[in-house]
Each structure stands twice: as C-alpha cells, then as structure tokens.
mmCIF file with all atom_site columns, C-alpha atoms in Angstrom:
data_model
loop_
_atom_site.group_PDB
_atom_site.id
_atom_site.type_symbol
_atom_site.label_atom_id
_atom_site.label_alt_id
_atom_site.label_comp_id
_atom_site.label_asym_id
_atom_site.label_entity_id
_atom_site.label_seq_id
_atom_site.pdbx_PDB_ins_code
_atom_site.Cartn_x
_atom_site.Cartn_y
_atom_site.Cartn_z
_atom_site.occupancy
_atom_site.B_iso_or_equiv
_atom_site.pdbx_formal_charge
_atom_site.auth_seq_id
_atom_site.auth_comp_id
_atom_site.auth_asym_id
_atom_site.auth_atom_id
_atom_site.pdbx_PDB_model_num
ATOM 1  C CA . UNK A 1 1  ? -7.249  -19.179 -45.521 1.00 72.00 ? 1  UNK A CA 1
ATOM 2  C CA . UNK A 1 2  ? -8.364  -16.752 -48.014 1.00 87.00 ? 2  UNK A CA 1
ATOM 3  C CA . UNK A 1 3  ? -8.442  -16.912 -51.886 1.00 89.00 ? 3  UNK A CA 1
ATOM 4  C CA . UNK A 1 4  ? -8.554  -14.086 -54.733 1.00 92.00 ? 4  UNK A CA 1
ATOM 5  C CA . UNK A 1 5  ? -9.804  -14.421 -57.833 1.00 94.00 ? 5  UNK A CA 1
ATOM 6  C CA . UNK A 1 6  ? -8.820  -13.588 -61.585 1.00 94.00 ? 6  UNK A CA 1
ATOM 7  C CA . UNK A 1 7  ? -10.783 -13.769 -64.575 1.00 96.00 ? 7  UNK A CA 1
ATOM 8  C CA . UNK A 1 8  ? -10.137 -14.049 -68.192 1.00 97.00 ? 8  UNK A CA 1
ATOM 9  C CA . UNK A 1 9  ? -12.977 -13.556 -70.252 1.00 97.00 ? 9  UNK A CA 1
ATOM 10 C CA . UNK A 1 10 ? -13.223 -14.063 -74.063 1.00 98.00 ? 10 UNK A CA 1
ATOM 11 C CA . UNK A 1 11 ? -15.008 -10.621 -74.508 1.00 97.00 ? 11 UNK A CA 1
ATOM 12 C CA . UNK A 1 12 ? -15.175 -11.420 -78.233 1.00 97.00 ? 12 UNK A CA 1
ATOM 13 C CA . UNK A 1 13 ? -17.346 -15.385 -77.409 1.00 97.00 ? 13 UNK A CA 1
ATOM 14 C CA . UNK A 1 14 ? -19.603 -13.096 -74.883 1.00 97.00 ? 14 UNK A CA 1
ATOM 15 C CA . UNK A 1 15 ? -22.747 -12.361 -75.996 1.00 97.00 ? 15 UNK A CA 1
ATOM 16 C CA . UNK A 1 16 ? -23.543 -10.156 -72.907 1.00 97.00 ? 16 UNK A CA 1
ATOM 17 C CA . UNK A 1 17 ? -26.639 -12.078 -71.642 1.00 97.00 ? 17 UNK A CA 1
ATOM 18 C CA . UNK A 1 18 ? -25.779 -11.315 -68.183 1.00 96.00 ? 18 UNK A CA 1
ATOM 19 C CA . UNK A 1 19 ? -26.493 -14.592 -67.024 1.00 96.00 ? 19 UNK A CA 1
ATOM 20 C CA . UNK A 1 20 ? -22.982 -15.362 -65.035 1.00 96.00 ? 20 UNK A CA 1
ATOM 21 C CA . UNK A 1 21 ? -23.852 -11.875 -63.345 1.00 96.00 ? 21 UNK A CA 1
ATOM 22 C CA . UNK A 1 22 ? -26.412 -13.488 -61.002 1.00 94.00 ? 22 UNK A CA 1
ATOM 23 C CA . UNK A 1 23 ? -24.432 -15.916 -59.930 1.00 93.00 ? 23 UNK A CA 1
ATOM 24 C CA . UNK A 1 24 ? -21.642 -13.766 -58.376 1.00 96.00 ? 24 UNK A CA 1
ATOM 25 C CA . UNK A 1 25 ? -21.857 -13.481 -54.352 1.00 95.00 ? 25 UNK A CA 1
ATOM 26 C CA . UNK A 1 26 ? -19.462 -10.383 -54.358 1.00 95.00 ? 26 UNK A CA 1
ATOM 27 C CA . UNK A 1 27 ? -21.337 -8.555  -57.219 1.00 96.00 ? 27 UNK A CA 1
ATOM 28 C CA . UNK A 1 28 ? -17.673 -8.594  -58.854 1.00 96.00 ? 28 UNK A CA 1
ATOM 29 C CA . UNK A 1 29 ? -18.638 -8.741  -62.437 1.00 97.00 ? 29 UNK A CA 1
ATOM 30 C CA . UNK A 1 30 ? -21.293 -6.874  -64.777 1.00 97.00 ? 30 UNK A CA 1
ATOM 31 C CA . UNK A 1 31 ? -21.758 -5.998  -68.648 1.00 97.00 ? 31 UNK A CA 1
ATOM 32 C CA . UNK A 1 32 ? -19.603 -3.549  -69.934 1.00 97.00 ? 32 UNK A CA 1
ATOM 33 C CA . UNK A 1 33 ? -20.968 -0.116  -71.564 1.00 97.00 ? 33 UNK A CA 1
ATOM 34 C CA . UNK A 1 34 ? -18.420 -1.537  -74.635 1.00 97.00 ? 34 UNK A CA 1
ATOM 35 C CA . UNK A 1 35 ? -19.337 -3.676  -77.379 1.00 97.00 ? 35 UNK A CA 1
ATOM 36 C CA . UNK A 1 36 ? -17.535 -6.190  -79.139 1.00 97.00 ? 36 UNK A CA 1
ATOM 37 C CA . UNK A 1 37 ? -16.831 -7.063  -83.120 1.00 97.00 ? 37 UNK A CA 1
ATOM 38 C CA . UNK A 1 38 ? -20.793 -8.333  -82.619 1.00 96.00 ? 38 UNK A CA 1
ATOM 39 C CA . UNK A 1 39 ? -22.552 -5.772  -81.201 1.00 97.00 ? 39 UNK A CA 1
ATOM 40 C CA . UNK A 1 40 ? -22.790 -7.449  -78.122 1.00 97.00 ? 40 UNK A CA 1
ATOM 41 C CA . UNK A 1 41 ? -21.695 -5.537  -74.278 1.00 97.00 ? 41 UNK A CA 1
ATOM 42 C CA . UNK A 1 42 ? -19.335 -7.921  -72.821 1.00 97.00 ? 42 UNK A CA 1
ATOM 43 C CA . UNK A 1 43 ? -18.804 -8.968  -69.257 1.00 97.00 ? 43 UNK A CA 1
ATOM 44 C CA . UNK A 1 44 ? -15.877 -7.056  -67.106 1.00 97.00 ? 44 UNK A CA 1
ATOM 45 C CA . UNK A 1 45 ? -14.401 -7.305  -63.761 1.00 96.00 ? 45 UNK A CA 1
ATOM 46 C CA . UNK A 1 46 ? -15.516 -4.203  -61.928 1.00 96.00 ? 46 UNK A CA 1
ATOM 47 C CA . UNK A 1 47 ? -14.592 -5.178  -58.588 1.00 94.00 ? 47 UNK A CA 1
ATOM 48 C CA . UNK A 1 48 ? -11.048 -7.013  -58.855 1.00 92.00 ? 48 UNK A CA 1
ATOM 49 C CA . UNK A 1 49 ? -10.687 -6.901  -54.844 1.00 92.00 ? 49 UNK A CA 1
ATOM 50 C CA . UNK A 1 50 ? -13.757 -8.577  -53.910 1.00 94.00 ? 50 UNK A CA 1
ATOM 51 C CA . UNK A 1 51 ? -13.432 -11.807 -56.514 1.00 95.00 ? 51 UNK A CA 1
ATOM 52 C CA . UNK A 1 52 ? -13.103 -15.378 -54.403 1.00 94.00 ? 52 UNK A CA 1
ATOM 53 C CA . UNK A 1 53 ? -12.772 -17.223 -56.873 1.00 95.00 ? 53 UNK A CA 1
ATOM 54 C CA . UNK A 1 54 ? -15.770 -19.205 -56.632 1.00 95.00 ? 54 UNK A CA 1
ATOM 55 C CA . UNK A 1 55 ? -16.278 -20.073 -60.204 1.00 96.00 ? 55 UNK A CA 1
ATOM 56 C CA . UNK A 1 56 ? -20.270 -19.671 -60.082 1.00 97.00 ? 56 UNK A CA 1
ATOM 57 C CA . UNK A 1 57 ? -19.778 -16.895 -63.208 1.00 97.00 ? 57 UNK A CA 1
ATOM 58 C CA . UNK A 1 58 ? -17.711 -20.196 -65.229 1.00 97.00 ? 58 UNK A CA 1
ATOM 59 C CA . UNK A 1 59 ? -20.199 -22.726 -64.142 1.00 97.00 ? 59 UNK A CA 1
ATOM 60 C CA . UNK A 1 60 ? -23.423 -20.350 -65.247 1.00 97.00 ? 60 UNK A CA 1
ATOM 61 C CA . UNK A 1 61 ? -22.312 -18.895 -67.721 1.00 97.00 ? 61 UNK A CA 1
ATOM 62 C CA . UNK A 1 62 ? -23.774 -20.883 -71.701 1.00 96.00 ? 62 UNK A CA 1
ATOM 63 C CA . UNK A 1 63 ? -21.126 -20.322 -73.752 1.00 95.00 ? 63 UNK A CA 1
ATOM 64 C CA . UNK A 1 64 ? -18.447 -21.032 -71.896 1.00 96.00 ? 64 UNK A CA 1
ATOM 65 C CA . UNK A 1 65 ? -16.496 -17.974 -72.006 1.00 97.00 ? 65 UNK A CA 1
ATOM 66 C CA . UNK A 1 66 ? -15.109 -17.285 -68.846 1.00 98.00 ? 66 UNK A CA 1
ATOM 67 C CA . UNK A 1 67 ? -11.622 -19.163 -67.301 1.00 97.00 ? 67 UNK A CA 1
ATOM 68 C CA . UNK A 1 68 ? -11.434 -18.631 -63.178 1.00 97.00 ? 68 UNK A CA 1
ATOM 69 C CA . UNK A 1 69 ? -7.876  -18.384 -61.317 1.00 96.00 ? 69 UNK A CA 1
ATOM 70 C CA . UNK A 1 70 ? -7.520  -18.910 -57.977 1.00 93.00 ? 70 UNK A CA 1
ATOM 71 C CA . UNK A 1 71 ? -4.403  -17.978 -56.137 1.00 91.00 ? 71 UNK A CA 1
ATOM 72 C CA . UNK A 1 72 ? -4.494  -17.688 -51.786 1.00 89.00 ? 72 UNK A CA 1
ATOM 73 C CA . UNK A 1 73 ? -3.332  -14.844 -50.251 1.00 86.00 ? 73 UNK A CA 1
ATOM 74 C CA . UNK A 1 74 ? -1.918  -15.247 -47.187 1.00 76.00 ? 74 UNK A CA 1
#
C-alpha cells in the first residue's frame, strides 16, 4: 500500500530556519528563494511526487507551521 503526501504550510508563521528540512527522507521540501511579510524565506514543496506523508517536517518543525495530508494511492 502506498501513501502520497500534501502539505499546507503557513508561509507567513515560517521563519525559514530550515529545521523540518532535515527531517525529510525524500528531500521533498526546502526554503524558498521568496520571502514573506517578515523577511523570512519560507519552506515549499519542491518535490510534490516524492512526499509519503511521513509527517517528520510537522513533528520537527518549532513553530508549528506545517499541516501533513495523507491520502493512499492505489
């Protein structure tokens, strides 16, 4: 059984400290080259495909800014 994973990110409550990108497996997520209202880069998906849905980039990350849907694909 295999799962995909979506990500909504509140790129406005990131403060791009890149933390929750060490904790991806599939190298799925990284800091955008944007900023937001603070001056900070924000996280993006850059590798929708690959995305399990594992949840390490929710559970890492300190402020709590990332929400993880998992849907199997059959």
């Amino acid at each position: 059984m295999a799962f995909r994973g979506t990500l909504v990110i509140d790129t406005e409550g990131c403060k791009g400290c890149a933390v929750c990108t060490t904790g991806c497996p599939n190298k799925c997520i990284a800091l955008s080259k944007m900023v937001n209202k603070k001056g900070y880069n924000y996280l993006e998906m850059i590798n929708e495909e690959a995305c399990i849905g594992c949840a390490n980039c929710a559970v890492i990350c300190p402020d709590g800014v990332i929400t993880v849907y998992r849907k199997r694909i059959d």
